[in-house]
Short mmCIF file of C-alpha atoms and ligand atoms in Angstrom, two decimals:
data_model
loop_
_atom_site.label_atom_id
_atom_site.label_comp_id
_atom_site.label_asym_id
_atom_site.label_seq_id
_atom_site.Cartn_x
_atom_site.Cartn_y
_atom_site.Cartn_z
CA MET A 1 1.84 -32.45 15.83
CA THR A 2 -1.68 -31.14 16.51
CA ASP A 3 -3.23 -29.94 13.32
CA LEU A 4 -3.66 -26.17 13.13
CA HIS A 5 -7.40 -26.63 12.54
CA GLU A 6 -7.61 -28.55 15.82
CA HIS A 7 -5.92 -25.63 17.56
CA ALA A 8 -8.48 -23.27 16.02
CA ALA A 9 -11.40 -25.45 17.16
CA ARG A 10 -9.95 -25.70 20.66
CA LEU A 11 -9.46 -21.93 21.01
CA ALA A 12 -12.63 -20.67 19.28
CA PRO A 13 -14.88 -20.82 22.38
CA LEU A 14 -12.37 -19.02 24.59
CA ALA A 15 -12.48 -15.33 25.51
CA LEU A 16 -9.89 -13.10 23.84
CA LYS A 17 -9.51 -11.31 27.16
CA ASP A 18 -8.30 -14.51 28.80
CA LEU A 19 -6.08 -15.46 25.86
CA ALA A 20 -4.52 -11.98 25.91
CA LYS A 21 -3.49 -12.39 29.55
CA SER A 22 -1.31 -15.36 28.70
CA ALA A 23 -0.47 -14.61 25.07
CA PRO A 24 3.05 -15.81 24.16
CA ALA A 25 5.47 -13.04 23.01
CA PRO A 26 2.48 -10.66 22.86
CA ARG A 27 4.40 -7.60 21.77
CA LEU A 28 7.14 -7.38 19.14
CA SER A 29 9.36 -4.37 18.54
CA ALA A 30 11.38 -3.29 15.49
CA ALA A 31 12.51 -0.04 13.87
CA GLY A 32 10.49 2.12 16.26
CA TRP A 33 7.23 0.14 15.92
CA THR A 34 5.54 -2.15 18.41
CA ALA A 35 3.14 -4.84 17.22
CA ASP A 36 0.70 -6.03 19.88
CA VAL A 37 -0.62 -9.42 18.79
CA SER A 38 -2.06 -10.47 22.17
CA ARG A 39 -5.73 -10.24 21.08
CA HIS A 40 -5.80 -13.24 18.76
CA PHE A 41 -7.08 -16.80 19.10
CA VAL A 42 -3.55 -18.02 19.70
CA ASP A 43 -1.98 -19.53 22.82
CA ALA A 44 1.53 -20.81 23.47
CA ALA A 45 0.86 -24.22 21.90
CA THR A 46 -0.71 -22.63 18.82
CA GLN A 47 2.10 -20.11 18.56
CA ASP A 48 4.68 -22.90 18.55
CA ALA A 49 2.65 -24.82 15.96
CA LEU A 50 2.39 -21.76 13.74
CA VAL A 51 6.09 -20.97 13.97
CA GLY A 52 6.79 -24.62 13.23
CA TYR A 53 4.54 -24.42 10.17
CA GLY A 54 6.37 -21.29 9.04
CA GLN A 55 9.74 -22.96 9.42
CA ASP A 56 8.55 -26.02 7.51
CA ALA A 57 7.14 -23.73 4.79
CA GLY A 58 10.61 -22.22 4.39
CA LEU A 59 10.19 -18.70 5.80
CA VAL A 60 13.79 -18.54 6.97
CA SER A 61 15.25 -19.65 3.65
CA SER A 62 12.82 -17.41 1.74
CA ILE A 63 14.03 -14.36 3.66
CA ALA A 64 17.62 -15.27 2.85
CA GLN A 65 16.73 -15.89 -0.82
CA LEU A 66 15.12 -12.46 -1.12
CA PHE A 67 18.06 -10.61 0.40
CA ARG A 68 20.58 -12.57 -1.65
CA GLY A 69 18.88 -11.20 -4.75
CA GLU A 70 17.92 -14.65 -5.97
CA ILE A 71 15.03 -15.35 -8.35
CA VAL A 72 11.83 -15.14 -6.29
CA ASN A 73 9.53 -13.93 -9.08
CA TYR A 74 9.43 -17.25 -10.92
CA SER A 75 6.98 -16.46 -13.71
CA GLU A 76 9.04 -13.45 -14.81
CA ASP A 77 12.37 -15.04 -13.84
CA ARG A 78 13.49 -12.07 -11.75
CA PRO A 79 14.71 -11.28 -8.25
CA ALA A 80 12.77 -8.73 -6.16
CA LEU A 81 15.17 -5.90 -5.35
CA HIS A 82 12.97 -3.27 -3.66
CA TRP A 83 15.09 -3.72 -0.51
CA ALA A 84 18.23 -2.86 -2.52
CA LEU A 85 16.91 0.63 -3.26
CA ARG A 86 17.25 1.55 0.41
CA MET A 87 20.47 -0.33 1.25
CA PRO A 88 23.39 1.93 2.24
CA ASP A 89 26.16 1.81 -0.36
CA GLU A 90 28.70 0.57 2.17
CA ASP A 91 26.70 -2.65 2.48
CA ALA A 92 25.92 -3.06 -1.22
CA SER A 93 27.42 -5.28 -3.91
CA ASP A 94 28.30 -3.71 -7.27
CA GLU A 95 25.00 -4.97 -8.76
CA ILE A 96 23.03 -3.50 -5.88
CA LYS A 97 24.96 -0.23 -6.12
CA GLN A 98 23.81 0.00 -9.74
CA VAL A 99 20.18 -0.43 -8.63
CA ARG A 100 20.66 2.23 -6.00
CA GLN A 101 22.27 4.61 -8.48
CA SER A 102 18.84 5.12 -10.09
CA VAL A 103 17.62 6.57 -6.79
CA GLN A 104 20.68 8.77 -6.36
CA THR A 105 20.29 10.18 -9.87
CA ALA A 106 16.74 11.24 -9.09
CA LEU A 107 17.78 12.72 -5.73
CA ASP A 108 20.53 14.72 -7.46
CA PHE A 109 18.03 16.05 -10.02
CA ALA A 110 15.67 17.03 -7.22
CA GLU A 111 18.46 18.80 -5.35
CA GLN A 112 19.42 20.78 -8.46
CA LEU A 113 15.89 21.82 -9.36
CA ARG A 114 15.03 22.79 -5.78
CA THR A 115 18.10 25.03 -5.85
CA SER A 116 17.65 26.57 -9.32
CA ARG A 117 13.86 26.79 -9.28
CA LYS A 118 14.09 27.20 -13.05
CA LEU A 119 12.60 25.02 -15.78
CA GLY A 120 14.27 24.46 -19.13
CA THR A 121 16.52 26.70 -21.22
CA ALA A 122 14.01 29.54 -20.95
CA ALA A 123 14.57 29.32 -17.17
CA ARG A 124 10.87 29.70 -16.37
CA PRO A 125 10.10 29.78 -12.60
CA PHE A 126 9.41 26.28 -11.27
CA LYS A 127 6.25 26.46 -9.16
CA SER A 128 4.28 23.26 -9.58
CA ILE A 129 4.40 19.54 -10.28
CA LEU A 130 1.84 17.37 -12.02
CA HIS A 131 2.51 13.69 -11.16
CA ILE A 132 0.96 11.30 -13.70
CA GLY A 133 0.90 7.58 -12.89
CA ILE A 134 -1.46 4.86 -11.69
CA GLY A 135 -1.32 1.86 -9.31
CA GLY A 136 2.16 1.41 -7.91
CA SER A 137 3.21 4.47 -9.91
CA ASP A 138 0.74 6.57 -7.92
CA PHE A 139 -0.29 5.09 -4.55
CA GLY A 140 3.15 5.21 -2.95
CA PRO A 141 4.18 8.75 -3.92
CA ARG A 142 0.66 9.96 -3.06
CA LEU A 143 0.83 8.33 0.39
CA ILE A 144 4.25 9.80 1.20
CA GLN A 145 3.31 13.25 -0.11
CA ASP A 146 0.09 13.35 1.89
CA ALA A 147 1.67 12.02 5.09
CA PHE A 148 4.21 14.84 5.12
CA SER A 149 2.22 17.61 3.41
CA LEU A 150 2.96 19.93 6.36
CA GLU A 151 6.66 19.48 5.64
CA ARG A 152 6.27 20.24 1.93
CA ASP A 153 7.95 23.16 0.17
CA ARG A 154 5.18 25.77 0.18
CA ASP A 155 6.47 27.28 -3.05
CA ILE A 156 5.77 24.08 -5.01
CA GLU A 157 2.15 23.10 -5.72
CA VAL A 158 1.79 19.31 -6.12
CA ARG A 159 -1.03 17.62 -8.01
CA PHE A 160 -1.67 13.94 -8.88
CA CYS A 161 -3.47 12.52 -11.89
CA ALA A 162 -4.11 8.79 -12.35
CA ASN A 163 -7.48 8.03 -13.93
CA VAL A 164 -8.31 7.76 -17.64
CA ASP A 165 -11.50 9.68 -16.76
CA PRO A 166 -10.71 13.08 -18.34
CA GLN A 167 -12.09 14.78 -15.25
CA ASP A 168 -9.02 13.66 -13.30
CA PHE A 169 -6.59 15.48 -15.58
CA ASP A 170 -8.80 18.56 -15.93
CA ARG A 171 -9.17 18.90 -12.16
CA ALA A 172 -5.48 18.16 -11.55
CA VAL A 173 -4.29 21.01 -13.81
CA ASP A 174 -7.00 23.45 -12.67
CA GLY A 175 -5.17 26.62 -11.66
CA LEU A 176 -1.73 25.43 -12.86
CA SER A 177 0.25 27.11 -15.63
CA PRO A 178 2.33 25.08 -18.12
CA GLN A 179 4.85 27.90 -17.87
CA ASN A 180 5.74 26.90 -14.31
CA THR A 181 4.88 23.21 -14.18
CA LEU A 182 7.05 20.11 -14.27
CA VAL A 183 5.05 17.11 -15.48
CA ILE A 184 6.36 13.86 -13.99
CA GLY A 185 5.19 10.77 -15.87
CA VAL A 186 5.72 7.47 -13.99
CA SER A 187 5.14 4.14 -15.69
CA LYS A 188 7.34 1.11 -15.18
CA SER A 189 6.08 -0.51 -18.41
CA PHE A 190 5.47 2.75 -20.27
CA GLY A 191 2.51 0.89 -21.68
CA THR A 192 -0.33 1.64 -19.28
CA GLU A 193 -3.32 3.08 -21.11
CA GLU A 194 -4.39 5.54 -18.43
CA THR A 195 -0.91 6.97 -18.01
CA LEU A 196 -0.22 7.27 -21.73
CA TYR A 197 -3.59 8.96 -22.22
CA ASN A 198 -2.80 11.51 -19.52
CA LEU A 199 0.74 12.03 -20.78
CA ASP A 200 -0.68 12.80 -24.24
CA LYS A 201 -3.05 15.32 -22.63
CA ALA A 202 -0.14 16.81 -20.67
CA LYS A 203 1.95 17.08 -23.85
CA THR A 204 -0.86 19.01 -25.57
CA TRP A 205 -1.33 21.15 -22.46
CA LEU A 206 2.39 22.04 -22.34
CA GLN A 207 2.81 22.49 -26.10
CA GLY A 208 -0.17 24.82 -26.25
CA ASP A 209 1.59 27.25 -23.96
CA ILE A 210 5.34 26.74 -24.28
CA GLY A 211 5.63 25.22 -27.75
CA GLU A 212 8.73 23.24 -28.60
CA ASP A 213 10.20 23.64 -25.09
CA TRP A 214 7.57 21.21 -23.77
CA PRO A 215 10.02 18.22 -23.23
CA GLN A 216 12.04 20.41 -20.87
CA HIS A 217 9.01 20.55 -18.58
CA LEU A 218 8.74 16.78 -18.48
CA ALA A 219 10.45 14.06 -16.41
CA LEU A 220 9.72 10.41 -17.15
CA ILE A 221 10.39 7.51 -14.78
CA THR A 222 10.27 4.06 -16.33
CA ALA A 223 11.94 0.67 -16.70
CA ASN A 224 11.30 0.93 -20.44
CA ARG A 225 13.50 3.85 -21.57
CA HIS A 226 13.18 2.77 -25.22
CA ARG A 227 9.40 3.27 -25.24
CA ALA A 228 9.72 6.56 -23.36
CA GLU A 229 12.16 7.98 -25.93
CA ALA A 230 9.92 6.77 -28.75
CA TRP A 231 6.97 8.59 -27.17
CA LEU A 232 9.04 11.73 -26.60
CA GLU A 233 10.32 11.50 -30.18
CA GLU A 234 13.61 12.93 -29.02
CA PRO A 235 16.35 12.09 -26.48
CA SER A 236 16.00 13.64 -23.03
CA ASN A 237 18.21 13.89 -19.97
CA GLN A 238 15.08 13.80 -17.84
CA ILE A 239 14.29 10.10 -18.17
CA PHE A 240 14.99 8.27 -14.90
CA ASP A 241 15.26 4.51 -14.47
CA MET A 242 13.08 2.18 -12.44
CA PRO A 243 14.89 -1.18 -12.06
CA LEU A 244 13.11 -4.01 -13.89
CA SER A 245 13.56 -6.17 -10.76
CA VAL A 246 11.51 -3.81 -8.59
CA GLY A 247 7.79 -4.48 -8.80
CA GLY A 248 5.48 -1.55 -9.47
CA ARG A 249 3.77 -1.89 -6.08
CA PHE A 250 7.23 -2.04 -4.46
CA SER A 251 8.61 0.99 -6.33
CA LEU A 252 7.93 3.95 -4.05
CA TRP A 253 11.59 3.76 -2.91
CA SER A 254 12.71 4.49 -6.48
CA ALA A 255 12.73 7.49 -8.77
CA ALA A 256 8.97 6.90 -9.01
CA SER A 257 8.79 9.13 -5.94
CA LEU A 258 10.62 12.02 -7.62
CA VAL A 259 7.64 14.24 -6.78
CA CYS A 260 8.29 13.65 -3.08
CA MET A 261 12.04 14.22 -3.43
CA LEU A 262 11.21 17.59 -5.01
CA SER A 263 8.38 18.65 -2.72
CA LEU A 264 9.50 17.17 0.60
CA GLY A 265 13.26 17.34 -0.03
CA PRO A 266 15.99 14.71 -0.43
CA ASP A 267 16.75 14.61 3.30
CA LEU A 268 13.22 13.54 4.23
CA PHE A 269 13.28 10.93 1.46
CA ARG A 270 16.63 9.58 2.67
CA ALA A 271 15.16 9.23 6.17
CA PHE A 272 12.27 7.31 4.61
CA LEU A 273 14.78 4.95 2.95
CA ALA A 274 16.76 4.58 6.18
CA GLY A 275 13.67 3.55 8.13
CA ALA A 276 12.93 0.84 5.59
CA ASN A 277 16.51 -0.36 5.78
CA GLU A 278 16.29 -0.62 9.57
CA MET A 279 13.22 -2.81 9.21
CA ASP A 280 15.05 -4.85 6.57
CA GLN A 281 17.81 -5.58 9.04
CA HIS A 282 15.26 -6.72 11.61
CA VAL A 283 13.52 -9.05 9.18
CA ARG A 284 16.83 -10.48 7.93
CA THR A 285 18.17 -11.27 11.39
CA ALA A 286 15.38 -11.76 13.95
CA ARG A 287 14.57 -15.31 15.00
CA MET A 288 11.13 -16.44 13.91
CA HIS A 289 9.34 -15.88 17.25
CA ASP A 290 10.58 -12.26 17.33
CA ASN A 291 10.35 -11.53 13.61
CA MET A 292 7.58 -8.95 13.23
CA ALA A 293 7.00 -9.60 9.51
CA ALA A 294 7.01 -13.38 9.95
CA ARG A 295 4.66 -13.31 12.96
CA LEU A 296 2.19 -11.02 11.15
CA ALA A 297 2.37 -13.21 8.05
CA LEU A 298 1.68 -16.28 10.19
CA LEU A 299 -1.33 -14.49 11.69
CA ASP A 300 -2.60 -13.70 8.18
CA TYR A 301 -2.31 -17.38 7.31
CA TRP A 302 -3.89 -18.36 10.66
CA ASN A 303 -6.87 -15.99 10.45
CA THR A 304 -7.60 -16.48 6.75
CA THR A 305 -6.64 -20.04 5.80
CA ILE A 306 -7.17 -21.78 9.13
CA ARG A 307 -9.90 -19.73 10.84
CA GLY A 308 -11.66 -18.87 7.56
CA LYS A 309 -11.79 -15.09 8.04
CA ARG A 310 -11.66 -13.79 4.49
CA MET A 311 -11.30 -10.10 5.32
CA ARG A 312 -8.91 -7.98 7.28
CA VAL A 313 -9.84 -4.43 8.23
CA LEU A 314 -7.08 -1.83 8.33
CA LEU A 315 -7.88 1.09 10.64
CA ALA A 316 -5.34 3.87 10.32
CA TYR A 317 -5.67 5.91 13.50
CA ALA A 318 -3.57 8.73 12.05
CA ASN A 319 -4.86 11.35 9.63
CA ARG A 320 -1.44 11.33 7.95
CA LEU A 321 -1.93 7.63 7.12
CA ARG A 322 -5.39 8.04 5.59
CA PHE A 323 -4.07 6.71 2.24
CA LEU A 324 -2.39 3.67 3.87
CA PRO A 325 -5.40 1.31 3.40
CA THR A 326 -5.56 2.12 -0.32
CA TYR A 327 -1.80 1.67 -0.69
CA LEU A 328 -1.85 -1.66 1.13
CA GLN A 329 -4.78 -2.93 -0.90
CA GLN A 330 -2.57 -2.96 -3.98
CA LEU A 331 0.49 -4.24 -2.11
CA GLU A 332 -1.31 -7.16 -0.48
CA MET A 333 -4.17 -8.00 -2.84
CA GLU A 334 -2.25 -7.60 -6.10
CA SER A 335 0.59 -9.66 -4.57
CA ASN A 336 -1.43 -12.45 -2.97
CA GLY A 337 -4.90 -12.36 -4.53
CA LYS A 338 -4.10 -15.59 -6.36
CA SER A 339 -5.22 -19.21 -6.47
CA THR A 340 -2.48 -20.92 -8.51
CA SER A 341 1.00 -21.94 -7.35
CA PRO A 342 4.18 -20.88 -9.19
CA GLN A 343 4.19 -24.44 -10.58
CA GLY A 344 0.67 -23.96 -12.02
CA ALA A 345 -1.17 -26.08 -9.45
CA ALA A 346 -4.56 -24.95 -8.09
CA LEU A 347 -4.32 -23.83 -4.47
CA ASN A 348 -7.29 -25.40 -2.73
CA ILE A 349 -7.09 -23.07 0.27
CA ASP A 350 -8.21 -19.55 1.11
CA THR A 351 -5.32 -17.23 0.30
CA ALA A 352 -5.13 -13.45 0.69
CA PRO A 353 -8.03 -11.86 2.59
CA ALA A 354 -9.91 -8.86 1.20
CA LEU A 355 -8.18 -5.91 2.80
CA TRP A 356 -10.27 -2.80 3.36
CA GLY A 357 -10.56 -0.06 5.92
CA GLY A 358 -9.98 3.62 6.37
CA GLU A 359 -9.04 6.42 8.72
CA GLY A 360 -9.79 6.21 12.42
CA SER A 361 -11.73 7.68 14.20
CA ILE A 362 -13.70 8.51 10.99
CA GLY A 363 -14.76 4.89 10.43
CA GLN A 364 -16.44 4.79 13.85
CA HIS A 365 -19.17 6.92 12.31
CA SER A 366 -19.60 4.52 9.42
CA TYR A 367 -18.66 0.82 9.17
CA HIS A 368 -17.76 0.24 12.86
CA GLN A 369 -21.43 -0.64 13.45
CA TRP A 370 -20.83 -3.55 11.07
CA LEU A 371 -17.57 -4.42 12.82
CA HIS A 372 -19.21 -4.61 16.26
CA GLN A 373 -22.63 -6.12 15.55
CA GLY A 374 -22.44 -7.50 12.03
CA THR A 375 -22.56 -11.22 11.31
CA GLN A 376 -18.94 -11.43 10.16
CA THR A 377 -15.97 -11.32 12.50
CA PRO A 378 -12.84 -10.36 10.52
CA SER A 379 -9.60 -9.47 12.30
CA ALA A 380 -8.90 -5.77 12.57
CA GLU A 381 -5.57 -3.98 12.46
CA PHE A 382 -5.09 -0.64 14.20
CA VAL A 383 -2.15 1.50 13.08
CA LEU A 384 -1.56 4.19 15.68
CA ALA A 385 1.11 6.69 14.60
CA LEU A 386 1.72 9.44 17.12
CA ASP A 387 4.25 12.23 17.32
CA ASP A 388 4.97 15.10 19.70
CA SER A 389 4.08 17.77 17.12
CA SER A 390 0.36 17.03 17.52
CA GLU A 391 -1.83 18.78 20.10
CA ARG A 392 -2.04 16.60 23.24
CA ASP A 393 -5.78 16.49 24.07
CA GLY A 394 -6.86 15.55 20.54
CA THR A 395 -4.15 12.94 20.31
CA ARG A 396 -5.15 11.51 23.68
CA SER A 397 -8.73 11.24 22.43
CA LEU A 398 -7.56 9.49 19.26
CA VAL A 399 -5.60 6.97 21.33
CA ALA A 400 -8.58 6.45 23.64
CA HIS A 401 -10.83 5.72 20.67
CA ALA A 402 -8.36 3.27 19.12
CA LEU A 403 -7.84 1.35 22.37
CA ALA A 404 -11.57 1.41 23.15
CA GLN A 405 -12.54 0.10 19.73
CA ALA A 406 -10.05 -2.75 19.96
CA GLU A 407 -11.23 -3.62 23.46
CA VAL A 408 -14.94 -3.62 22.59
CA LEU A 409 -14.30 -5.62 19.42
CA ALA A 410 -12.54 -8.22 21.54
CA ASN A 411 -14.61 -8.27 24.72
CA GLY A 412 -18.04 -7.10 23.55
CA ARG A 413 -20.85 -6.35 25.98
CA SER A 414 -23.10 -9.19 27.16
CA LEU A 415 -26.86 -9.16 27.71
CA GLU A 416 -26.24 -9.65 31.44
CA GLU A 417 -23.98 -6.60 31.58
CA ILE A 418 -26.57 -4.53 29.70
CA LYS A 419 -29.42 -5.61 31.98
CA HIS A 420 -27.28 -4.91 35.04
CA ASP A 421 -26.35 -1.41 33.81
CA GLU A 422 -29.80 -0.57 32.38
CA PRO A 423 -32.38 -2.65 34.32
CA GLU A 424 -35.31 -0.58 32.98
CA LEU A 425 -34.62 -1.58 29.37
CA PRO A 426 -37.25 -3.86 27.76
CA ASP A 427 -35.68 -7.23 26.98
CA TYR A 428 -36.05 -6.80 23.21
CA VAL A 429 -34.16 -3.50 23.34
CA ALA A 430 -31.45 -4.86 25.61
CA ARG A 431 -30.84 -7.61 23.05
CA GLN A 432 -30.26 -4.99 20.32
CA LYS A 433 -27.44 -3.59 22.42
CA VAL A 434 -25.44 -6.78 22.77
CA HIS A 435 -21.92 -6.52 21.31
CA PRO A 436 -20.85 -10.15 20.69
CA GLY A 437 -17.10 -9.41 20.88
CA GLY A 438 -14.70 -12.15 19.84
CA ARG A 439 -13.23 -9.93 17.11
CA PRO A 440 -9.42 -10.30 17.18
CA SER A 441 -7.14 -7.38 16.40
CA THR A 442 -3.52 -6.33 16.10
CA LEU A 443 -2.21 -2.97 17.29
CA LEU A 444 0.75 -1.42 15.44
CA VAL A 445 2.00 1.56 17.41
CA THR A 446 4.75 4.14 17.09
CA GLN A 447 5.08 7.20 19.32
CA GLN A 448 7.47 9.14 17.09
CA PHE A 449 5.96 9.01 13.61
CA ASP A 450 8.18 10.55 10.93
CA ALA A 451 9.57 9.64 7.49
CA HIS A 452 11.87 7.05 9.06
CA ARG A 453 8.94 5.33 10.76
CA LEU A 454 6.81 5.43 7.59
CA GLY A 455 9.63 3.76 5.69
CA ALA A 456 9.91 1.08 8.37
CA LEU A 457 6.14 0.50 8.36
CA ILE A 458 5.91 0.05 4.61
CA ALA A 459 8.96 -2.24 4.54
CA LEU A 460 7.27 -4.30 7.26
CA TYR A 461 4.16 -4.72 5.12
CA GLU A 462 6.27 -5.61 2.05
CA HIS A 463 8.05 -8.41 3.91
CA ARG A 464 4.85 -9.57 5.60
CA THR A 465 3.17 -9.77 2.19
CA TYR A 466 6.04 -11.77 0.69
CA LEU A 467 6.17 -14.19 3.64
CA ALA A 468 2.39 -14.64 3.67
CA GLY A 469 2.71 -15.49 -0.02
CA ILE A 470 5.26 -18.17 0.88
CA LEU A 471 2.84 -19.61 3.44
CA TRP A 472 0.04 -19.70 0.83
CA GLY A 473 2.39 -21.09 -1.85
CA ILE A 474 2.12 -18.00 -4.06
CA ASN A 475 4.47 -15.93 -6.22
CA SER A 476 3.80 -12.49 -4.72
CA PHE A 477 5.66 -10.56 -7.40
CA ASP A 478 3.66 -11.03 -10.62
CA GLN A 479 0.10 -9.89 -11.45
CA TRP A 480 -1.30 -11.81 -14.38
CA GLY A 481 -4.84 -11.25 -13.12
CA VAL A 482 -4.85 -7.62 -14.21
CA GLU A 483 -4.02 -8.29 -17.85
CA ARG A 484 -7.21 -9.82 -19.30
CA GLY A 485 -9.38 -6.86 -18.31
CA LYS A 486 -7.07 -4.50 -20.14
CA VAL A 487 -7.26 -6.58 -23.33
CA MET A 488 -11.06 -6.74 -23.13
CA ALA A 489 -11.23 -2.97 -22.55
CA GLY A 490 -9.43 -2.50 -25.85
CA ALA A 491 -11.90 -4.75 -27.68
CA ILE A 492 -14.91 -3.01 -26.13
CA ASN A 493 -13.38 0.38 -26.83
CA ASP A 494 -13.25 -0.56 -30.52
CA ALA A 495 -16.85 -1.76 -30.38
CA LEU A 496 -17.95 1.52 -28.77
CA THR A 497 -16.53 3.33 -31.79
CA GLY A 498 -18.63 1.08 -34.02
CA ALA A 499 -15.59 -0.56 -35.57
CA THR A 500 -16.30 -4.08 -34.26
CA GLU A 501 -18.90 -6.11 -32.37
CA VAL A 502 -18.69 -8.12 -29.15
CA SER A 503 -20.21 -11.50 -28.28
CA ASP A 504 -21.12 -10.97 -24.63
CA PRO A 505 -24.88 -10.16 -24.50
CA VAL A 506 -24.66 -7.63 -21.66
CA SER A 507 -21.68 -5.76 -23.10
CA ALA A 508 -23.40 -5.79 -26.50
CA TYR A 509 -26.59 -4.33 -24.97
CA TRP A 510 -24.76 -1.40 -23.41
CA ILE A 511 -22.58 -0.77 -26.45
CA ASP A 512 -25.81 -0.51 -28.42
CA ARG A 513 -27.39 1.71 -25.72
CA PHE A 514 -24.45 4.13 -25.87
CA GLY A 515 -25.05 4.18 -29.62
CA LYS A 516 -23.57 7.14 -31.41
CA ARG A 517 -22.19 8.78 -28.23
CA PHE A 518 -18.65 7.57 -28.84
CA ARG A 519 -18.69 7.33 -32.61
O1 F6P B 601 -2.15 -3.23 -14.07
C1 F6P B 601 -1.57 -3.34 -12.83
C2 F6P B 601 -0.26 -2.59 -12.87
O2 F6P B 601 0.62 -3.22 -13.74
C3 F6P B 601 0.33 -2.48 -11.49
O3 F6P B 601 1.01 -3.63 -11.10
C4 F6P B 601 1.21 -1.28 -11.68
O4 F6P B 601 1.61 -0.71 -10.45
C5 F6P B 601 0.28 -0.36 -12.48
O5 F6P B 601 -0.44 -1.26 -13.33
C6 F6P B 601 0.99 0.70 -13.29
O6 F6P B 601 1.90 0.06 -14.14
P1 F6P B 601 3.03 0.99 -14.84
O7 F6P B 601 3.87 1.55 -13.72
O8 F6P B 601 3.78 0.04 -15.72
O9 F6P B 601 2.32 2.07 -15.60
#
């Protein structure tokens, strides 16, 4: 079989425009989305070789393993059950029904509070929510809430607070009253410094106004109920479970998104779950050539590990998806930003690319210069999410920009074309205008964006991330790389108070420079 690197060398000099004309299975459809993968350095022979590599790497068996609830998170000896949170009960085993019950409990609480609009035994009017959480306990709920902010309940003000920087809390509560606020604390571990710091601030904020009733204005979502009750110092019927076998960055389907259930309503959230389940069914059953998650994972492997492109740029051509790049950075880079196999062997290949990007067309007035004429040629990914509720002319312009950007990235503009169009240009200026092209891209398009389609999109990226991890030989479900920094922060925090010293010369310099400020 021709080595994949030989395929890459053979295709590199070719024009994407020509490859697109004969691209094999160029467009894939699932759960209301279409993925156009025609503008990549892939032809029929390469496509077959890639699919063959994926089959040899065990993509098919890995999909089955995931959906059978088998151990796939080897270092923590757990299954990954994020898909179970959105599985309809009629299809679920008793174990899966138990996982799903945690979602139903939160939905029931949301339904009751939206009806009563009263907080605690004093029945204070419920008017606002302060969501406290970070990472997977923040990005997902924040993305959903922002995407459907026009569908929110106008009588409930929603704020988010994540950072240990005190400014975040102070700005989040600005204008809110403890009398009318439900504080939602989300932490799977119930051990994250930033979240515990902000929960302590929220406790003081509530106590200062409503005294001993403060726990009635608090809902906690965690996989560690014991720690939550210890922090509360009393039992509460407002502690909701996050299943231990659902990773933090895979938890937006769980009670972690209680804020969205309350603000956007249980029906919208159920549609979100249903969209994800529809994508699950596609990924479980589609043959490899047609499997959207598998094909995108193979392209990630192809562009990064074989073609050596160590970035991927995510361009969300939808204002409602402006937080999608940030959300996906955690999902993909915390899952696959690794260099050691589950067996402890060094992986001597390039694994996950650096994922960055932003909102289109905004980025065209910023980093698109770099994309078109810079010296690096990463693959780009356009997510175009349309719906009939948007004004037609503006939406048409947005679509035109997305398609134009993808076309120019791929086809460029040659010196000959420039000189033909602008013959009066001095040669040295004409050369500044050359767009090299040769930048591959994927288009992900839906024409009826709604909660169902957002659920399907995020489920697609979850499965793609898992399958790309299989191709790279990675456990996508742990995150040991985030632990050391936290431990060191504790040591440096102590040194900043003057209690201890540190050995690193640069840290020691700055601890000395800050002097008495923190003592
Ligand atoms: O430190 C990284 C991380 O553990 C993420 O994986 C997680 O989403 C985030 O911190 C928050 O963790 P928790 O939900 O346990 O507070």
